[in-house]
Structures are given as structure tokens and as C-alpha cells.
Short mmCIF file of C-alpha atoms and ligand atoms in Angstrom, two decimals:
data_model
loop_
_atom_site.label_atom_id
_atom_site.label_comp_id
_atom_site.label_asym_id
_atom_site.label_seq_id
_atom_site.Cartn_x
_atom_site.Cartn_y
_atom_site.Cartn_z
CA MET H 128 0.00 0.00 0.00
CA PHE H 129 1.19 3.49 -0.85
CA TRP H 130 0.37 6.81 0.76
CA ASN H 131 1.95 8.84 -2.04
CA ARG H 132 2.82 6.43 -4.82
CA LYS H 133 4.33 9.05 -7.12
CA MET H 134 6.84 10.39 -4.61
CA GLU H 135 7.58 7.05 -3.00
CA THR H 136 8.54 5.44 -6.32
CA LEU H 137 10.20 8.43 -7.99
CA LYS H 138 13.52 7.35 -9.55
CA GLY H 139 16.12 8.18 -12.19
CA ASP H 140 16.24 11.57 -13.91
CA GLU H 141 12.90 12.66 -12.58
CA LEU H 142 14.10 12.16 -9.01
CA THR H 143 17.47 13.82 -9.69
CA ARG H 144 15.77 16.88 -11.19
CA LEU H 145 13.52 17.24 -8.19
CA GLN H 146 16.43 16.76 -5.77
CA LEU H 147 18.50 19.40 -7.54
CA LYS H 148 15.66 21.90 -7.53
CA ARG H 149 15.07 21.29 -3.84
CA LEU H 150 18.80 21.39 -3.06
CA SER H 151 19.13 24.85 -4.62
CA TRP H 152 16.12 25.97 -2.63
CA THR H 153 17.65 24.54 0.57
CA ILE H 154 20.95 26.32 0.01
CA ALA H 155 19.16 29.61 -0.59
CA GLN H 156 17.09 29.01 2.54
CA ALA H 157 20.21 28.14 4.57
CA SER H 158 21.92 31.33 3.35
CA LYS H 159 19.45 33.24 5.52
CA VAL H 160 21.20 31.77 8.59
CA PRO H 161 24.33 33.79 9.52
CA PHE H 162 26.29 30.58 10.23
CA TYR H 163 25.69 29.25 6.71
CA ARG H 164 26.05 32.64 5.03
CA LYS H 165 29.55 32.86 6.49
CA ARG H 166 30.37 29.23 5.67
CA LEU H 167 29.22 29.55 2.06
CA ASN H 168 31.08 32.85 1.65
CA ASN H 169 34.27 31.32 3.03
CA ALA H 170 33.95 28.39 0.64
CA GLY H 171 33.20 30.83 -2.20
CA ILE H 172 29.94 29.07 -3.04
CA THR H 173 26.62 30.58 -4.09
CA PRO H 174 23.41 28.62 -4.70
CA SER H 175 23.99 28.87 -8.46
CA ASP H 176 27.32 26.98 -8.16
CA VAL H 177 25.39 23.84 -7.34
CA ARG H 178 24.49 22.59 -10.83
CA SER H 179 24.40 18.87 -10.16
CA ILE H 180 23.69 16.72 -7.13
CA ASP H 181 27.36 15.77 -6.93
CA ASP H 182 28.29 19.43 -6.44
CA ILE H 183 27.06 18.99 -2.90
CA GLY H 184 30.54 17.58 -2.22
CA LYS H 185 31.87 21.15 -2.49
CA LEU H 186 29.91 22.21 0.57
CA PRO H 187 31.25 21.86 4.11
CA PHE H 188 29.72 19.44 6.64
CA THR H 189 27.56 20.56 9.55
CA VAL H 190 28.13 18.79 12.89
CA LYS H 191 26.15 18.58 16.11
CA GLY H 192 28.64 20.93 17.82
CA ASP H 193 27.72 23.66 15.30
CA LEU H 194 24.07 23.35 16.28
CA ARG H 195 24.94 23.53 19.99
CA GLU H 196 26.82 26.75 19.38
CA GLY H 197 23.73 28.18 17.75
CA TYR H 198 21.67 27.45 20.89
CA PRO H 199 18.81 28.25 21.10
CA PHE H 200 17.50 29.71 17.81
CA GLY H 201 20.69 30.46 15.86
CA PHE H 202 19.88 27.99 13.05
CA PHE H 203 16.38 29.23 12.31
CA SER H 204 16.02 30.68 8.84
CA VAL H 205 12.56 32.14 9.40
CA PRO H 206 11.35 34.66 11.99
CA LEU H 207 10.16 33.10 15.25
CA ASN H 208 6.55 34.00 14.49
CA ARG H 209 6.64 31.43 11.67
CA VAL H 210 8.02 28.68 13.94
CA ILE H 211 4.99 26.93 15.37
CA ARG H 212 6.67 24.04 17.22
CA ILE H 213 9.93 23.43 19.01
CA HIS H 214 11.52 20.11 19.97
CA THR H 215 14.92 19.47 21.53
CA THR H 216 17.23 16.50 21.82
CA SER H 217 17.79 15.13 25.30
CA GLY H 218 21.16 16.90 25.66
CA THR H 219 22.89 14.28 27.78
CA THR H 220 26.24 15.76 26.78
CA GLY H 221 26.10 19.55 27.01
CA LYS H 222 23.34 21.85 25.76
CA PRO H 223 20.43 20.22 23.97
CA THR H 224 19.95 20.81 20.26
CA VAL H 225 16.87 22.86 19.44
CA VAL H 226 14.79 22.16 16.32
CA GLY H 227 12.04 24.45 15.03
CA TYR H 228 9.21 23.69 12.61
CA THR H 229 7.01 25.88 10.42
CA ARG H 230 3.48 24.81 9.54
CA ARG H 231 4.76 23.39 6.26
CA ASP H 232 7.48 21.46 8.10
CA LEU H 233 4.89 19.83 10.31
CA GLU H 234 2.81 18.94 7.25
CA ASN H 235 5.84 17.36 5.57
CA TRP H 236 6.70 15.47 8.72
CA SER H 237 3.17 14.01 9.01
CA GLU H 238 3.33 13.08 5.33
CA LEU H 239 6.52 11.09 5.97
CA ILE H 240 5.04 9.24 8.93
CA ALA H 241 1.87 8.55 6.93
CA ARG H 242 3.99 7.05 4.11
CA ASN H 243 5.84 4.82 6.56
CA MET H 244 2.83 3.54 8.43
CA THR H 245 0.85 2.93 5.24
CA MET H 246 3.85 1.11 3.75
CA ILE H 247 3.70 -1.57 6.45
CA GLY H 248 -0.04 -2.03 5.97
CA LEU H 249 -1.66 0.23 8.57
CA LYS H 250 -4.94 1.84 7.57
CA GLU H 251 -8.16 3.34 8.92
CA GLY H 252 -9.65 0.97 11.46
CA ASP H 253 -6.26 0.07 12.94
CA VAL H 254 -5.79 1.03 16.59
CA PHE H 255 -2.36 2.48 17.33
CA GLN H 256 -0.84 2.83 20.81
CA ASN H 257 2.05 5.30 20.89
CA MET H 258 4.16 4.30 23.89
CA VAL H 259 6.92 6.92 23.76
CA ASN H 260 7.57 10.20 25.53
CA TYR H 261 5.18 12.92 24.34
CA GLY H 262 7.31 15.87 25.39
CA LEU H 263 10.29 17.36 23.67
CA PHE H 264 11.23 13.94 22.22
CA THR H 265 10.12 13.86 18.59
CA GLY H 266 8.82 10.27 18.70
CA GLY H 267 5.58 11.17 20.51
CA LEU H 268 3.99 14.04 18.59
CA GLY H 269 5.77 13.01 15.37
CA PHE H 270 4.04 9.64 15.16
CA HIS H 271 0.85 11.00 16.66
CA TYR H 272 0.07 13.45 13.87
CA GLY H 273 1.20 11.12 11.09
CA ALA H 274 -1.06 8.36 12.42
CA GLU H 275 -4.00 10.76 12.69
CA LYS H 276 -3.38 11.92 9.13
CA ILE H 277 -3.97 8.36 7.90
CA GLY H 278 -7.02 8.07 10.14
CA LEU H 279 -5.77 5.46 12.57
CA THR H 280 -7.38 5.38 16.01
CA VAL H 281 -4.57 6.82 18.09
CA ILE H 282 -3.98 6.14 21.78
CA PRO H 283 -1.41 8.66 23.07
CA SER H 284 -0.47 6.47 26.03
CA ALA H 285 3.14 7.78 26.31
CA THR H 286 5.56 5.82 28.53
CA GLY H 287 5.27 4.28 31.97
CA ASN H 288 2.74 2.21 33.91
CA THR H 289 3.46 -0.92 31.94
CA LYS H 290 0.59 -2.97 33.37
CA ARG H 291 -1.89 -0.26 32.35
CA GLN H 292 -0.33 -0.16 28.86
CA ILE H 293 -0.89 -3.91 28.56
CA GLU H 294 -4.46 -3.59 29.80
CA MET H 295 -5.16 -0.88 27.21
CA ILE H 296 -3.75 -2.98 24.39
CA ASN H 297 -6.30 -5.68 25.20
CA ASP H 298 -9.24 -3.47 26.19
CA PHE H 299 -8.95 -1.25 23.09
CA GLY H 300 -8.07 -4.02 20.63
CA VAL H 301 -4.76 -2.39 19.74
CA THR H 302 -3.33 -3.68 16.44
CA SER H 303 -0.10 -1.67 16.38
CA ILE H 304 2.34 -0.28 18.90
CA HIS H 305 5.26 2.11 18.73
CA CYS H 306 8.06 2.24 21.31
CA THR H 307 11.77 1.68 21.72
CA PRO H 308 12.82 -1.95 21.29
CA SER H 309 14.01 -1.92 24.93
CA TYR H 310 10.56 -0.93 26.15
CA ALA H 311 8.91 -3.51 23.89
CA LEU H 312 11.02 -6.19 25.54
CA HIS H 313 9.89 -4.95 28.94
CA ILE H 314 6.25 -5.06 27.82
CA ALA H 315 6.77 -8.69 26.76
CA GLU H 316 8.41 -9.49 30.08
CA VAL H 317 5.63 -7.94 32.19
CA ALA H 318 2.86 -9.49 30.06
CA GLU H 319 4.42 -12.92 30.58
CA GLU H 320 4.87 -12.27 34.30
CA ILE H 321 1.18 -11.48 34.80
CA GLY H 322 0.16 -14.21 32.38
CA VAL H 323 -1.54 -12.00 29.80
CA GLU H 324 -1.52 -12.63 26.04
CA LEU H 325 -1.81 -9.79 23.51
CA PRO H 326 -3.78 -11.44 20.70
CA THR H 327 -4.85 -8.29 18.82
CA LEU H 328 -1.31 -7.05 18.14
CA LYS H 329 -0.07 -7.32 14.55
CA PHE H 330 2.47 -4.56 13.97
CA GLY H 331 5.31 -3.31 16.14
CA ILE H 332 7.16 -0.15 15.14
CA PHE H 333 10.44 0.01 17.00
CA GLY H 334 13.20 2.58 16.78
CA ALA H 335 15.09 5.51 18.30
CA GLU H 336 17.96 3.21 19.28
CA ALA H 337 20.07 0.51 17.66
CA TRP H 338 18.70 -3.01 17.89
CA SER H 339 19.77 -6.30 16.40
CA GLU H 340 18.16 -8.96 14.23
CA ALA H 341 18.32 -11.29 17.25
CA MET H 342 16.27 -8.73 19.21
CA ARG H 343 13.77 -8.54 16.34
CA ARG H 344 13.29 -12.31 16.40
CA GLU H 345 12.82 -12.25 20.14
CA LEU H 346 10.24 -9.43 20.03
CA GLU H 347 8.34 -11.08 17.17
CA ARG H 348 8.23 -14.40 19.01
CA ARG H 349 7.24 -13.02 22.39
CA LEU H 350 4.77 -10.34 21.30
CA LYS H 351 3.49 -12.32 18.28
CA LEU H 352 3.68 -9.41 15.86
CA THR H 353 5.75 -8.31 12.89
CA ALA H 354 8.45 -5.87 13.94
CA PHE H 355 9.50 -2.93 11.74
CA ASP H 356 12.56 -0.77 12.19
CA SER H 357 12.02 2.99 12.25
CA TYR H 358 14.91 5.43 12.00
CA GLY H 359 15.07 9.17 12.46
CA LEU H 360 16.74 12.00 14.29
CA SER H 361 15.49 15.26 15.73
CA GLU H 362 17.75 17.35 13.50
CA MET H 363 15.83 16.17 10.39
CA TYR H 364 12.23 16.12 11.60
CA GLY H 365 12.43 13.25 14.06
CA PRO H 366 11.14 9.74 13.24
CA GLY H 367 10.17 9.12 9.63
CA VAL H 368 13.54 9.51 7.93
CA ALA H 369 13.82 5.82 7.03
CA PHE H 370 11.59 2.82 7.62
CA GLU H 371 11.37 -0.87 6.74
CA CYS H 372 8.84 -2.12 4.22
CA PRO H 373 7.34 -5.62 4.45
CA GLU H 374 10.18 -6.93 2.22
CA GLY H 375 12.61 -6.22 5.10
CA ASP H 376 16.35 -6.20 4.39
CA GLY H 377 17.06 -2.49 4.86
CA LEU H 378 15.09 0.72 5.30
CA HIS H 379 13.59 2.98 2.63
CA ILE H 380 14.84 6.51 2.98
CA TRP H 381 12.71 9.18 1.34
CA HIS H 382 14.91 10.53 -1.45
CA ASP H 383 12.56 13.34 -2.43
CA MET H 384 13.03 14.83 1.04
CA TYR H 385 16.55 13.76 2.03
CA LEU H 386 19.80 13.67 0.10
CA VAL H 387 21.96 10.86 1.47
CA GLU H 388 25.72 10.41 1.41
CA ILE H 389 27.88 7.82 3.16
CA ILE H 390 31.35 8.96 4.18
CA ASP H 391 34.42 7.56 5.86
CA PRO H 392 34.04 9.11 9.35
CA ALA H 393 37.79 9.54 9.70
CA THR H 394 38.56 11.24 6.37
CA GLY H 395 35.22 12.64 5.21
CA GLU H 396 35.72 10.87 1.81
CA ARG H 397 32.54 9.79 0.10
CA LEU H 398 32.04 5.99 -0.01
CA GLY H 399 30.32 3.90 -2.67
CA GLU H 400 27.21 1.73 -2.65
CA GLY H 401 27.54 -1.18 -0.25
CA GLU H 402 30.33 0.42 1.77
CA SER H 403 29.69 1.03 5.44
CA GLY H 404 30.32 4.49 6.86
CA GLU H 405 28.73 7.52 8.50
CA MET H 406 25.50 8.79 6.99
CA VAL H 407 25.41 12.45 6.03
CA ILE H 408 21.99 13.91 5.26
CA THR H 409 20.94 17.14 3.59
CA PRO H 410 17.22 17.63 4.14
CA LEU H 411 15.64 19.01 0.97
CA VAL H 412 12.41 20.58 2.16
CA LYS H 413 13.09 21.82 5.69
CA GLU H 414 11.90 25.37 6.01
CA ALA H 415 12.51 26.57 9.59
CA MET H 416 15.86 24.86 10.03
CA PRO H 417 17.57 23.86 6.79
CA LEU H 418 20.82 21.94 7.21
CA ILE H 419 23.62 21.27 4.77
CA ARG H 420 25.46 17.93 4.84
CA TYR H 421 24.58 17.09 8.42
CA ARG H 422 26.81 14.39 9.92
CA THR H 423 24.40 12.07 11.69
CA GLY H 424 27.11 9.99 13.40
CA ASP H 425 25.12 6.86 12.41
CA ILE H 426 26.87 3.99 10.68
CA THR H 427 25.11 2.36 7.74
CA LYS H 428 25.42 1.80 3.97
CA LEU H 429 23.48 2.49 0.79
CA MET H 430 22.12 -0.78 -0.54
CA ALA H 431 21.77 -1.88 -4.14
CA ASP H 432 18.62 -0.37 -5.66
CA GLY H 433 15.64 -2.51 -6.61
CA CYS H 434 13.36 -3.43 -3.72
CA ALA H 435 10.45 -5.60 -4.82
CA CYS H 436 7.99 -3.05 -3.38
CA GLY H 437 9.01 -0.51 -6.04
CA ARG H 438 10.18 2.22 -3.67
CA GLY H 439 13.59 3.90 -3.77
CA GLN H 440 17.07 2.87 -2.71
CA LYS H 441 17.35 1.57 0.86
CA ILE H 442 19.93 2.01 3.60
CA GLY H 443 21.11 -0.86 5.78
CA ARG H 444 20.04 -1.05 9.41
CA ILE H 445 22.05 1.26 11.62
CA THR H 446 24.86 -0.78 13.15
CA GLY H 447 26.01 1.84 15.66
CA ARG H 448 27.17 5.40 15.96
CA SER H 449 30.64 6.58 15.07
CA ASP H 450 30.83 8.15 18.54
CA ASP H 451 29.40 5.00 20.18
CA MET H 452 32.44 3.06 19.23
CA LEU H 453 34.42 2.00 22.27
CA VAL H 454 38.15 1.60 22.05
CA ILE H 455 39.13 -1.14 24.50
CA ARG H 456 42.83 -1.90 24.69
CA GLY H 457 43.12 -0.56 21.16
CA ILE H 458 40.31 -2.70 19.75
CA ASN H 459 37.18 -1.07 18.31
CA VAL H 460 33.98 -2.40 19.80
CA PHE H 461 30.41 -1.39 18.97
CA PRO H 462 27.80 -2.03 21.69
CA SER H 463 25.55 -3.50 18.97
CA GLN H 464 28.04 -6.37 18.52
CA ILE H 465 27.75 -7.25 22.21
CA GLU H 466 23.98 -7.16 22.01
CA HIS H 467 23.98 -9.38 18.95
CA VAL H 468 26.13 -12.04 20.64
CA LEU H 469 24.15 -12.03 23.87
CA ARG H 470 20.73 -12.21 22.25
CA SER H 471 21.70 -15.25 20.25
CA LEU H 472 22.57 -17.30 23.36
CA PRO H 473 19.70 -19.36 24.80
CA GLU H 474 20.72 -18.96 28.46
CA VAL H 475 20.80 -15.16 28.35
CA GLY H 476 17.74 -13.34 29.68
CA GLU H 477 16.30 -9.87 29.24
CA GLN H 478 19.00 -7.35 29.99
CA PHE H 479 22.68 -6.67 30.10
CA MET H 480 24.90 -3.79 31.18
CA VAL H 481 28.42 -2.98 30.07
CA TYR H 482 30.92 -1.24 32.36
CA ILE H 483 34.33 -0.05 31.26
CA ASP H 484 37.06 0.78 33.74
CA ARG H 485 40.72 1.51 33.53
CA ILE H 486 42.57 -0.60 36.04
CA LYS H 487 46.34 -0.07 36.31
CA TYR H 488 46.42 1.59 32.86
CA LEU H 489 44.53 -1.33 31.28
CA ASP H 490 40.97 -1.15 29.97
CA GLU H 491 38.65 -3.73 31.47
CA MET H 492 35.21 -4.47 30.12
CA THR H 493 32.74 -6.07 32.49
CA ILE H 494 29.44 -7.31 31.15
CA GLU H 495 26.65 -8.08 33.56
CA VAL H 496 24.26 -10.52 31.97
CA GLU H 497 20.83 -11.39 33.28
CA MET H 498 20.09 -15.05 32.93
CA LYS H 499 16.89 -16.85 32.07
CA LYS H 500 15.12 -18.11 35.21
CA GLU H 501 15.43 -21.77 34.27
CA TYR H 502 19.23 -21.54 34.09
CA PHE H 503 19.85 -19.23 37.04
CA HIS H 504 19.05 -21.79 39.71
CA GLY H 505 21.21 -24.49 38.18
CA GLU H 506 24.31 -26.15 39.67
CA LEU H 507 27.34 -23.96 40.25
CA GLU H 508 29.31 -26.04 37.81
CA ASP H 509 26.74 -25.48 35.07
CA LEU H 510 26.72 -21.76 35.75
CA SER H 511 30.45 -21.65 35.34
CA LYS H 512 30.16 -23.46 32.00
CA ILE H 513 27.56 -20.96 30.81
CA GLN H 514 29.78 -18.09 31.88
CA HIS H 515 32.65 -19.53 29.85
CA ARG H 516 30.43 -20.07 26.85
CA ILE H 517 29.34 -16.42 26.91
CA THR H 518 32.91 -15.19 27.35
CA ASP H 519 34.07 -17.33 24.41
CA ALA H 520 31.21 -16.21 22.16
CA LEU H 521 32.05 -12.57 22.92
CA LYS H 522 35.75 -13.18 22.31
CA ASP H 523 35.01 -14.74 18.90
CA VAL H 524 33.12 -11.68 17.72
CA LEU H 525 34.90 -8.83 19.52
CA GLY H 526 38.41 -10.28 19.51
CA LEU H 527 38.63 -9.27 23.14
CA ARG H 528 38.61 -10.89 26.58
CA THR H 529 35.77 -9.57 28.75
CA ASN H 530 34.69 -10.23 32.33
CA VAL H 531 31.24 -11.75 32.28
CA ARG H 532 29.12 -11.70 35.45
CA LEU H 533 25.89 -13.65 35.52
CA VAL H 534 23.14 -11.94 37.50
CA GLU H 535 19.65 -12.77 38.65
CA PRO H 536 16.72 -12.30 36.24
CA GLY H 537 15.01 -8.95 36.86
CA SER H 538 17.97 -7.39 38.67
CA LEU H 539 19.27 -4.96 36.00
CA PRO H 540 17.58 -1.66 35.04
CA ARG H 541 14.66 -1.58 32.55
CA PHE H 542 14.24 1.33 30.12
CA GLU H 543 11.03 3.06 29.04
CA GLY H 544 12.76 5.17 26.41
CA LYS H 545 16.20 4.80 24.90
CA ALA H 546 18.31 2.24 26.74
CA ARG H 547 21.64 3.28 28.27
CA ARG H 548 23.47 0.01 28.58
CA VAL H 549 27.07 1.18 28.37
CA ILE H 550 28.72 2.98 31.29
CA ASP H 551 32.23 4.12 30.52
CA ARG H 552 33.97 4.95 33.79
CA ARG H 553 37.41 5.69 32.31
CA GLU H 554 38.55 9.27 32.61
CA SER H 555 40.07 9.43 29.18
CA LYS H 556 38.34 7.26 26.61
CA LEU H 557 41.12 6.63 24.11
O1 DLL P 886 15.32 9.06 18.22
C1 DLL P 886 13.81 10.05 16.63
C2 DLL P 886 13.03 8.80 16.60
C3 DLL P 886 11.91 8.66 17.41
C4 DLL P 886 13.37 7.77 15.75
C5 DLL P 886 11.17 7.52 17.37
C6 DLL P 886 12.64 6.61 15.67
C7 DLL P 886 11.52 6.48 16.49
P1 DLL P 886 16.88 11.59 18.54
O2 DLL P 886 16.43 11.50 19.96
O3 DLL P 886 17.38 12.89 18.03
O4 DLL P 886 15.69 11.22 17.59
O5 DLL P 886 17.97 10.48 18.34
C8 DLL P 886 18.49 10.23 17.06
O6 DLL P 886 18.92 7.90 17.64
O7 DLL P 886 21.02 9.61 15.30
C9 DLL P 886 20.50 7.31 15.98
O8 DLL P 886 21.77 7.30 16.58
C10 DLL P 886 19.48 6.77 16.98
N1 DLL P 886 18.42 6.04 16.27
C11 DLL P 886 17.20 6.48 15.94
N2 DLL P 886 16.50 5.50 15.31
C12 DLL P 886 17.32 4.42 15.23
C13 DLL P 886 17.20 3.10 14.67
C14 DLL P 886 14.99 10.03 17.57
N3 DLL P 886 16.07 2.65 14.12
C15 DLL P 886 19.51 9.10 17.13
N4 DLL P 886 18.29 2.30 14.74
C16 DLL P 886 20.01 8.74 15.74
C17 DLL P 886 19.43 2.71 15.32
C18 DLL P 886 18.55 4.78 15.83
N5 DLL P 886 19.59 3.92 15.87
#
């Protein structure tokens, strides 16, 4: 099913022409922001110098630090009286990033969400429970208005009170839910604990954090639904940047609204199709806060074109963030690799936590792993065998010795929003 078949399937010259037109518009719009005016002047570039899509390579990157320096409204290209909504990122490191939206921006954003939700098969008559934070986080209102645009019956349940969420799913005949994969796992855990099935659920939309294929299988099995990956970031609009279609194997990114490049995060060189690197996005229709070549920090690749659904070129699932990468005794480790290993082991339960310390100048990684109930009360000897098996499996994938501690089911923190499973206690990280 398509929400906007023409735009969703636009390809070839027709797409390039539209992208170029919108890119010129975006550069002109960005030139109204003093930061970009100066940048473009310094680079000696005017909007008319961009004659082909590839000319974008002449423009400098924008990074999160630039946006922080513009706090709060320094990146707005329209007067404040045209900005009708503001969101911010959570700002765990330093000042949050502020994003503003004009009326047209909000319409475009809803259009994107409507495309995504229609693509997976949601339509009028479906009941949608939106179990994410409804405040400054873009996941709440972003999905809310897109779902209403299609005509779904929307339950703005937000986060928290897991038992009540489960009750609502059953009482209201909810067919589709949206939350972080971590929270979905918690929902499954609590539903099992209180012995409740969720028979009306069909679709799970999960995103806002990296999650593995093993996690998808687990969520699909335990919640008895089909799980779809949803990717986005506040600096674009929020959720709705890229989304899986029922064919799976990658996410469709909306090429009429976003120009995508993949670069080597170390050198900034552009990489080719199939090569993994950092995704750089230039939004093509953002009015209140245009951005040029924004470095997302997210690691992915452009996949070969030609999805059976007829939509445009996909990106691979996000495998981590360039700034998520941990350097442990000189070896690069992505938290997503740890998650992947742990979720494929039958003895491992719901949660894990990773702690990194520097002990006598040496990095030590300790992984606390919750076990499944049926294994936790086993013989000491068996527990020791399991611990070795986990350590070996991690060593195979990470190339690194780790300290694995098995802990009781239910003893590690649960997350309602984005999970924070890695705690780096070293003073200097490299
Ligand atoms: O997380 C927007 C969103 C809300 C996306 C709801 C999907 C669903 P931020 O809080 O600005 O925005 O965080 C953006 O989260 O750069 C990625 O590192 C990460 N992220 C988001 N979606 C995924 C995903 C929202 N599906 C940052 N897989 C991004 C992996 C994701 N990482």
C-alpha cells in the first residue's frame, strides 16, 4: 500500500531533477542563517554553483557541535513567528539541540510518517498505541500526527505504567504499537509475568535506538507481531527519515526529502554503494531549520537499488554510531556487537549492562548478563560453564577478553525510552 505512490517510487532523472531543484532551494534558505552565510562565503559558493547533485561535495559538513553553538534559535532561517513548534534532543552531553518547525514542516513530517505507516499495511480501522515520551522527544507528537493523518485510532499512552499499557492494548483491541525496542522487551516481560496474552497485536514499530536482528526475532516471538525498524533523528524532523517495508532487508529513505551520502568518518571521503560508513543527510524541504550535509554519526550503507515493493534505494540497518564506538585496549567495539552475541545465546535473559574501567592503565570491560530463570538456579558447575560459553562467544566476535558476570533475572535496570546500557567509567576514553 502506498500513501503517495508518485513520490515514494520516484527514480532516475525525474528524481534527480527534483532533488536538484530542492537542493538549490535549501541552500538559498540556509543562506538566511548567519552561520551558513559565512560558511558559504568562506567556501566561495553561491546557490547557483550547485548545478548537479554531486556538487554537494563542495559544501562543508555541519556537525552537532555547530548546532549547539547556535543554541537556542541560531539555526532558524525564518522569523520566530513562523516557527509553530519546538523540539529538543535530550542533551545528555552539554546543551540540547533545538529544532524548530514551520506549519509546512509539520505537514511534511506528518506526510513522511503517513507514508511509513501505510507502507507496512496500517490503515483506517487500525488502533495504534504510541508508547513513547510525548514531550520534547520527537517520537511522541511526530508519530501521533502522522497516524491521525492516515485516520488510525490513536492512543497517546506515552511511557510508563506498563501494566496499564498492557491492559489498554487488550481493552482497546490495539493492532499496532510504537516504542523503543528496549521498552517492547519490557512489555513482553511484564505481560508474561502477569500471564496476559496480547492477541490483537499485529504490527510493532520500533526505533530511536540501535537493535539487532536477534532482538527482532525475540520481540516477534514473544509479542506475536511483525516488527518494523524505524529510524530518524530530531535534526531532520524526528522519526520518519527511514523505515522498513514488508520486504525487510534495509530501510527505505525518502529521497525526495533527504539527500543521502555515506562517508568515511575519519577522512570525510565519500564511499560507494555497499560500503559502510557515517551517513550524512541534507534535508531538501526543511523550512525553519535547513541543514547542509549534516553528519548524523550513524553507521550504515546504501544498498543496491531494486526493492520488490518498487520504492527507492534503501539504507542498511544502523549498526552503531561513530561516537558509540568504544576503544578497548586498542580494539574497536560497537555495543551492537555485544547485544547481537548475547541475544543469540539461549541462556541469556532480558537485559545486560556494560561497564568499562581503567585498572592499572589497562581497559577492562565487564558485562553483567541477566540469565533466564530456568538456568539461574542451576548447579554452580553449570553456571560456570555458561559463563565460559558467553565469554568465548564474545571473544570470537569482539576479539577481546571480557569479564562476564551472571546476574539474577530482573535485577538490572529496565528502560522506558532509549536504553543506556554502556557505562564508561574511564577518565580518558582513548
Ligand atoms: O530518536 C527520533 C526517533 C523517534 C526515531 C522515534 C525513531 C523512532 P533523537 O532523539 O534525536 O531522535 O535520536 C536520534 O537515535 O542519530 C540514531 O543514533 C538513533 N536512532 C534512531 N532510530 C534508530 C534506529 C529520535 N532505528 C539518534 N536504529 C540517531 C538505530 C537509531 N539507531
